[in-house]
Amino acid sequence: MVGPPGLLRTALAAILAAAPGFELAGESDPDHHLTDGVVTRRPHVVLVDLDAIEDPAVLSGRWHARLPECAVVVLTSRRTARALRRALGARARGIIAKDVAPQELLDQLRLVAEGQRMIDPVTALAALDAAVNPLNEREREVTAAAARGMSTKEIAGHLHLAPGTVRNHLSAVLRKTGARNRWEAVQRAQDAGWI
């Protein structure tokens, strides 16, 4: 199990340790490699807190290198298209919402361990709803640059545009996302999986 220390990880460890048919191979912080002890035990499933990991694809590459047969299952509190995209980028075989009941979590983990794929239905529906992206290519580029914290002037230089053109694109993005400001627009675009 990989995730930040605290109540969630402690509670999950207790639930898994007490559940029949489960054996907890170990725990890890999201920035650390899996320990040799965990690798030696050859777990069937690694449970990851998706919300605590900056780049799940990089971290999953480490797991797959050391445990190629191990299934990655991610837990998330955000049931969005972006969460699903990040989970798939981590080659996850399962995405489970953090608010599921303990027994449902155990049932889903058993199915993943048996080779099935489990995707939270609300997250899957969010991804389907986000399938139609109202932003054109240039608006996506401008929004992605804004998501990296670039100013209007920096975006203009990065994309070889005039600052006024960048402001026009940002205005269009605000209108299409229904946001009040660029940061809200970025968040909505990320959650919808548009950037």
PDB file of C-alpha atoms in Angstrom:
ATOM      1  CA  MET A   1       0.000   0.000   0.000  1.00  0.00           C
ATOM      2  CA  VAL A   2       1.444   3.335  -1.070  1.00  0.00           C
ATOM      3  CA  GLY A   3       0.159   6.636   0.254  1.00  0.00           C
ATOM      4  CA  PRO A   4       0.717   9.374   2.768  1.00  0.00           C
ATOM      5  CA  PRO A   5       1.074   8.448   6.417  1.00  0.00           C
ATOM      6  CA  GLY A   6      -1.974   9.138   8.490  1.00  0.00           C
ATOM      7  CA  LEU A   7      -5.456   7.981   9.260  1.00  0.00           C
ATOM      8  CA  LEU A   8      -6.361   6.666   5.788  1.00  0.00           C
ATOM      9  CA  ARG A   9      -3.284   4.492   5.396  1.00  0.00           C
ATOM     10  CA  THR A  10      -3.515   3.251   8.992  1.00  0.00           C
ATOM     11  CA  ALA A  11      -7.209   2.396   8.576  1.00  0.00           C
ATOM     12  CA  LEU A  12      -6.618   0.614   5.261  1.00  0.00           C
ATOM     13  CA  ALA A  13      -3.737  -1.371   6.726  1.00  0.00           C
ATOM     14  CA  ALA A  14      -5.961  -2.457   9.633  1.00  0.00           C
ATOM     15  CA  ILE A  15      -8.832  -3.433   7.324  1.00  0.00           C
ATOM     16  CA  LEU A  16      -6.573  -5.440   5.018  1.00  0.00           C
ATOM     17  CA  ALA A  17      -4.657  -7.114   7.849  1.00  0.00           C
ATOM     18  CA  ALA A  18      -7.898  -8.261   9.489  1.00  0.00           C
ATOM     19  CA  ALA A  19      -9.640  -9.447   6.315  1.00  0.00           C
ATOM     20  CA  PRO A  20      -9.733 -13.178   5.588  1.00  0.00           C
ATOM     21  CA  GLY A  21      -7.665 -14.084   2.542  1.00  0.00           C
ATOM     22  CA  PHE A  22      -5.581 -10.895   2.640  1.00  0.00           C
ATOM     23  CA  GLU A  23      -2.006 -10.485   3.781  1.00  0.00           C
ATOM     24  CA  LEU A  24      -0.491  -7.020   4.027  1.00  0.00           C
ATOM     25  CA  ALA A  25       2.953  -7.148   2.396  1.00  0.00           C
ATOM     26  CA  GLY A  26       3.946  -3.694   3.617  1.00  0.00           C
ATOM     27  CA  GLU A  27       3.453   0.055   3.367  1.00  0.00           C
ATOM     28  CA  SER A  28       5.358   2.829   1.632  1.00  0.00           C
ATOM     29  CA  ASP A  29       5.304   6.606   1.297  1.00  0.00           C
ATOM     30  CA  PRO A  30       4.500   7.753  -2.249  1.00  0.00           C
ATOM     31  CA  ASP A  31       8.010   9.137  -2.853  1.00  0.00           C
ATOM     32  CA  HIS A  32       9.791   5.911  -1.950  1.00  0.00           C
ATOM     33  CA  HIS A  33      10.516   2.735  -3.850  1.00  0.00           C
ATOM     34  CA  LEU A  34       8.891  -0.467  -2.723  1.00  0.00           C
ATOM     35  CA  THR A  35      11.024  -2.081  -0.060  1.00  0.00           C
ATOM     36  CA  ASP A  36      12.881  -5.306  -0.728  1.00  0.00           C
ATOM     37  CA  GLY A  37      10.675  -6.995   1.876  1.00  0.00           C
ATOM     38  CA  VAL A  38       7.541  -6.111  -0.099  1.00  0.00           C
ATOM     39  CA  VAL A  39       9.111  -7.223  -3.387  1.00  0.00           C
ATOM     40  CA  THR A  40      10.201 -10.534  -1.853  1.00  0.00           C
ATOM     41  CA  ARG A  41       6.616 -11.252  -0.772  1.00  0.00           C
ATOM     42  CA  ARG A  42       5.432 -10.822  -4.406  1.00  0.00           C
ATOM     43  CA  PRO A  43       2.068  -9.136  -3.703  1.00  0.00           C
ATOM     44  CA  HIS A  44      -0.770  -9.605  -6.172  1.00  0.00           C
ATOM     45  CA  VAL A  45      -2.027  -6.049  -5.744  1.00  0.00           C
ATOM     46  CA  VAL A  46      -0.472  -2.693  -4.853  1.00  0.00           C
ATOM     47  CA  LEU A  47      -2.990  -0.201  -3.462  1.00  0.00           C
ATOM     48  CA  VAL A  48      -2.070   3.430  -4.163  1.00  0.00           C
ATOM     49  CA  ASP A  49      -3.497   6.760  -3.000  1.00  0.00           C
ATOM     50  CA  LEU A  50      -3.773   8.563  -6.353  1.00  0.00           C
ATOM     51  CA  ASP A  51      -4.430  11.917  -4.671  1.00  0.00           C
ATOM     52  CA  ALA A  52      -1.036  11.781  -2.922  1.00  0.00           C
ATOM     53  CA  ILE A  53       1.084  11.147  -6.014  1.00  0.00           C
ATOM     54  CA  GLU A  54       2.264  13.892  -8.331  1.00  0.00           C
ATOM     55  CA  ASP A  55       3.158  11.654 -11.291  1.00  0.00           C
ATOM     56  CA  PRO A  56       1.545   8.221 -11.012  1.00  0.00           C
ATOM     57  CA  ALA A  57       3.036   7.032 -14.313  1.00  0.00           C
ATOM     58  CA  VAL A  58       6.593   7.446 -13.027  1.00  0.00           C
ATOM     59  CA  LEU A  59       5.839   5.672  -9.767  1.00  0.00           C
ATOM     60  CA  SER A  60       3.999   2.819 -11.485  1.00  0.00           C
ATOM     61  CA  GLY A  61       6.986   2.340 -13.784  1.00  0.00           C
ATOM     62  CA  ARG A  62       9.040   1.536 -10.684  1.00  0.00           C
ATOM     63  CA  TRP A  63       6.488  -1.034  -9.495  1.00  0.00           C
ATOM     64  CA  HIS A  64       6.156  -2.678 -12.887  1.00  0.00           C
ATOM     65  CA  ALA A  65       9.944  -2.921 -13.178  1.00  0.00           C
ATOM     66  CA  ARG A  66      10.194  -4.769  -9.859  1.00  0.00           C
ATOM     67  CA  LEU A  67       6.778  -6.476  -9.766  1.00  0.00           C
ATOM     68  CA  PRO A  68       5.597  -6.912 -13.368  1.00  0.00           C
ATOM     69  CA  GLU A  69       2.806  -9.340 -12.427  1.00  0.00           C
ATOM     70  CA  CYS A  70       1.425  -7.107  -9.659  1.00  0.00           C
ATOM     71  CA  ALA A  71      -1.818  -5.214 -10.321  1.00  0.00           C
ATOM     72  CA  VAL A  72      -1.962  -1.531  -9.409  1.00  0.00           C
ATOM     73  CA  VAL A  73      -5.217  -0.308  -7.835  1.00  0.00           C
ATOM     74  CA  VAL A  74      -5.666   3.376  -7.109  1.00  0.00           C
ATOM     75  CA  LEU A  75      -7.877   5.052  -4.530  1.00  0.00           C
ATOM     76  CA  THR A  76      -9.139   8.541  -5.240  1.00  0.00           C
ATOM     77  CA  SER A  77     -11.468  11.065  -3.686  1.00  0.00           C
ATOM     78  CA  ARG A  78     -11.963  12.824  -7.052  1.00  0.00           C
ATOM     79  CA  ARG A  79     -14.343  10.997  -9.343  1.00  0.00           C
ATOM     80  CA  THR A  80     -13.356  12.874 -12.483  1.00  0.00           C
ATOM     81  CA  ALA A  81     -12.144  12.184 -16.002  1.00  0.00           C
ATOM     82  CA  ARG A  82      -8.735  13.475 -14.932  1.00  0.00           C
ATOM     83  CA  ALA A  83      -8.561  10.928 -12.095  1.00  0.00           C
ATOM     84  CA  LEU A  84      -9.368   8.149 -14.557  1.00  0.00           C
ATOM     85  CA  ARG A  85      -6.764   9.426 -17.030  1.00  0.00           C
ATOM     86  CA  ARG A  86      -4.116   9.572 -14.274  1.00  0.00           C
ATOM     87  CA  ALA A  87      -5.037   6.055 -13.121  1.00  0.00           C
ATOM     88  CA  LEU A  88      -4.773   4.684 -16.636  1.00  0.00           C
ATOM     89  CA  GLY A  89      -1.450   6.510 -17.028  1.00  0.00           C
ATOM     90  CA  ALA A  90      -0.286   4.558 -13.994  1.00  0.00           C
ATOM     91  CA  ARG A  91      -1.373   1.337 -15.742  1.00  0.00           C
ATOM     92  CA  ALA A  92      -3.879   0.759 -12.950  1.00  0.00           C
ATOM     93  CA  ARG A  93      -6.114  -2.257 -13.198  1.00  0.00           C
ATOM     94  CA  GLY A  94      -8.531  -0.722 -10.744  1.00  0.00           C
ATOM     95  CA  ILE A  95      -9.759   2.682  -9.636  1.00  0.00           C
ATOM     96  CA  ILE A  96     -11.794   2.764  -6.432  1.00  0.00           C
ATOM     97  CA  ALA A  97     -13.392   5.747  -4.694  1.00  0.00           C
ATOM     98  CA  LYS A  98     -12.172   6.427  -1.166  1.00  0.00           C
ATOM     99  CA  ASP A  99     -15.710   6.546   0.191  1.00  0.00           C
ATOM    100  CA  VAL A 100     -16.583   2.906  -0.568  1.00  0.00           C
ATOM    101  CA  ALA A 101     -17.548   0.652   2.299  1.00  0.00           C
ATOM    102  CA  PRO A 102     -14.739  -1.578   3.612  1.00  0.00           C
ATOM    103  CA  GLN A 103     -16.415  -4.775   2.381  1.00  0.00           C
ATOM    104  CA  GLU A 104     -16.880  -3.309  -1.105  1.00  0.00           C
ATOM    105  CA  LEU A 105     -13.195  -2.352  -1.167  1.00  0.00           C
ATOM    106  CA  LEU A 106     -12.208  -5.905  -0.203  1.00  0.00           C
ATOM    107  CA  ASP A 107     -14.545  -7.410  -2.815  1.00  0.00           C
ATOM    108  CA  GLN A 108     -13.107  -5.185  -5.546  1.00  0.00           C
ATOM    109  CA  LEU A 109      -9.523  -5.938  -4.537  1.00  0.00           C
ATOM    110  CA  ARG A 110     -10.272  -9.672  -4.704  1.00  0.00           C
ATOM    111  CA  LEU A 111     -11.645  -9.279  -8.238  1.00  0.00           C
ATOM    112  CA  VAL A 112      -8.558  -7.338  -9.342  1.00  0.00           C
ATOM    113  CA  ALA A 113      -6.304  -9.992  -7.778  1.00  0.00           C
ATOM    114  CA  GLU A 114      -8.207 -12.553  -9.895  1.00  0.00           C
ATOM    115  CA  GLY A 115      -7.358 -10.598 -13.051  1.00  0.00           C
ATOM    116  CA  GLN A 116     -10.447  -8.447 -13.523  1.00  0.00           C
ATOM    117  CA  ARG A 117     -10.458  -4.685 -14.066  1.00  0.00           C
ATOM    118  CA  MET A 118     -12.490  -2.530 -11.674  1.00  0.00           C
ATOM    119  CA  ILE A 119     -13.371   1.087 -12.451  1.00  0.00           C
ATOM    120  CA  ASP A 120     -15.539   3.170 -10.169  1.00  0.00           C
ATOM    121  CA  PRO A 121     -18.777   3.700 -12.157  1.00  0.00           C
ATOM    122  CA  VAL A 122     -19.152   7.389 -11.209  1.00  0.00           C
ATOM    123  CA  THR A 123     -15.611   8.059 -12.442  1.00  0.00           C
ATOM    124  CA  ALA A 124     -16.278   6.153 -15.654  1.00  0.00           C
ATOM    125  CA  LEU A 125     -19.427   8.212 -16.280  1.00  0.00           C
ATOM    126  CA  ALA A 126     -17.520  11.445 -15.624  1.00  0.00           C
ATOM    127  CA  ALA A 127     -15.032  10.393 -18.292  1.00  0.00           C
ATOM    128  CA  LEU A 128     -17.837   9.654 -20.754  1.00  0.00           C
ATOM    129  CA  ASP A 129     -19.489  13.008 -20.055  1.00  0.00           C
ATOM    130  CA  ALA A 130     -16.151  14.741 -20.678  1.00  0.00           C
ATOM    131  CA  ALA A 131     -15.679  13.027 -24.036  1.00  0.00           C
ATOM    132  CA  VAL A 132     -16.764  16.127 -25.950  1.00  0.00           C
ATOM    133  CA  ASN A 133     -14.087  18.763 -25.414  1.00  0.00           C
ATOM    134  CA  PRO A 134     -15.377  22.270 -26.234  1.00  0.00           C
ATOM    135  CA  LEU A 135     -11.859  23.732 -26.292  1.00  0.00           C
ATOM    136  CA  ASN A 136     -10.065  23.987 -29.621  1.00  0.00           C
ATOM    137  CA  GLU A 137      -6.399  23.024 -29.915  1.00  0.00           C
ATOM    138  CA  ARG A 138      -5.020  26.523 -29.239  1.00  0.00           C
ATOM    139  CA  GLU A 139      -7.341  26.978 -26.231  1.00  0.00           C
ATOM    140  CA  ARG A 140      -6.110  23.661 -24.831  1.00  0.00           C
ATOM    141  CA  GLU A 141      -2.488  24.790 -25.265  1.00  0.00           C
ATOM    142  CA  VAL A 142      -3.176  28.124 -23.545  1.00  0.00           C
ATOM    143  CA  THR A 143      -5.070  26.421 -20.706  1.00  0.00           C
ATOM    144  CA  ALA A 144      -2.321  23.818 -20.231  1.00  0.00           C
ATOM    145  CA  ALA A 145       0.266  26.610 -20.028  1.00  0.00           C
ATOM    146  CA  ALA A 146      -1.904  28.448 -17.488  1.00  0.00           C
ATOM    147  CA  ALA A 147      -2.114  25.207 -15.495  1.00  0.00           C
ATOM    148  CA  ARG A 148       1.682  25.281 -15.222  1.00  0.00           C
ATOM    149  CA  GLY A 149       1.377  28.710 -13.581  1.00  0.00           C
ATOM    150  CA  MET A 150       2.522  30.790 -16.551  1.00  0.00           C
ATOM    151  CA  SER A 151       1.481  34.431 -16.773  1.00  0.00           C
ATOM    152  CA  THR A 152      -0.209  35.833 -19.886  1.00  0.00           C
ATOM    153  CA  LYS A 153       3.128  37.238 -21.050  1.00  0.00           C
ATOM    154  CA  GLU A 154       4.892  33.916 -20.453  1.00  0.00           C
ATOM    155  CA  ILE A 155       2.176  31.989 -22.309  1.00  0.00           C
ATOM    156  CA  ALA A 156       2.482  34.418 -25.218  1.00  0.00           C
ATOM    157  CA  GLY A 157       6.239  33.888 -25.402  1.00  0.00           C
ATOM    158  CA  HIS A 158       5.943  30.117 -25.016  1.00  0.00           C
ATOM    159  CA  LEU A 159       3.314  29.768 -27.756  1.00  0.00           C
ATOM    160  CA  HIS A 160       4.649  32.566 -29.993  1.00  0.00           C
ATOM    161  CA  LEU A 161       1.448  34.597 -29.678  1.00  0.00           C
ATOM    162  CA  ALA A 162       0.659  38.198 -28.874  1.00  0.00           C
ATOM    163  CA  PRO A 163      -0.440  38.788 -25.247  1.00  0.00           C
ATOM    164  CA  GLY A 164      -3.783  40.110 -26.516  1.00  0.00           C
ATOM    165  CA  THR A 165      -4.348  36.856 -28.422  1.00  0.00           C
ATOM    166  CA  VAL A 166      -3.627  34.868 -25.262  1.00  0.00           C
ATOM    167  CA  ARG A 167      -6.150  37.005 -23.350  1.00  0.00           C
ATOM    168  CA  ASN A 168      -8.739  36.332 -26.088  1.00  0.00           C
ATOM    169  CA  HIS A 169      -8.135  32.586 -25.844  1.00  0.00           C
ATOM    170  CA  LEU A 170      -8.387  32.711 -22.050  1.00  0.00           C
ATOM    171  CA  SER A 171     -11.674  34.631 -22.337  1.00  0.00           C
ATOM    172  CA  ALA A 172     -13.006  31.917 -24.646  1.00  0.00           C
ATOM    173  CA  VAL A 173     -11.870  29.231 -22.186  1.00  0.00           C
ATOM    174  CA  LEU A 174     -13.625  31.036 -19.305  1.00  0.00           C
ATOM    175  CA  ARG A 175     -16.818  31.227 -21.331  1.00  0.00           C
ATOM    176  CA  LYS A 176     -16.702  27.580 -22.447  1.00  0.00           C
ATOM    177  CA  THR A 177     -15.920  26.235 -18.972  1.00  0.00           C
ATOM    178  CA  GLY A 178     -18.307  28.591 -17.174  1.00  0.00           C
ATOM    179  CA  ALA A 179     -15.470  29.614 -14.857  1.00  0.00           C
ATOM    180  CA  ARG A 180     -15.054  32.967 -13.101  1.00  0.00           C
ATOM    181  CA  ASN A 181     -11.274  33.112 -13.419  1.00  0.00           C
ATOM    182  CA  ARG A 182      -8.379  31.327 -15.102  1.00  0.00           C
ATOM    183  CA  TRP A 183      -7.601  29.120 -12.090  1.00  0.00           C
ATOM    184  CA  GLU A 184     -11.159  27.859 -11.908  1.00  0.00           C
ATOM    185  CA  ALA A 185     -11.108  27.303 -15.684  1.00  0.00           C
ATOM    186  CA  VAL A 186      -7.899  25.292 -15.394  1.00  0.00           C
ATOM    187  CA  GLN A 187      -9.395  23.162 -12.626  1.00  0.00           C
ATOM    188  CA  ARG A 188     -12.583  22.504 -14.583  1.00  0.00           C
ATOM    189  CA  ALA A 189     -10.633  21.650 -17.736  1.00  0.00           C
ATOM    190  CA  GLN A 190      -8.368  19.268 -15.800  1.00  0.00           C
ATOM    191  CA  ASP A 191     -11.264  17.607 -13.995  1.00  0.00           C
ATOM    192  CA  ALA A 192     -13.075  17.103 -17.292  1.00  0.00           C
ATOM    193  CA  GLY A 193      -9.971  15.632 -18.887  1.00  0.00           C
ATOM    194  CA  TRP A 194      -9.751  18.369 -21.559  1.00  0.00           C
ATOM    195  CA  ILE A 195      -6.098  19.174 -20.868  1.00  0.00           C
TER     196      ILE A 195
END
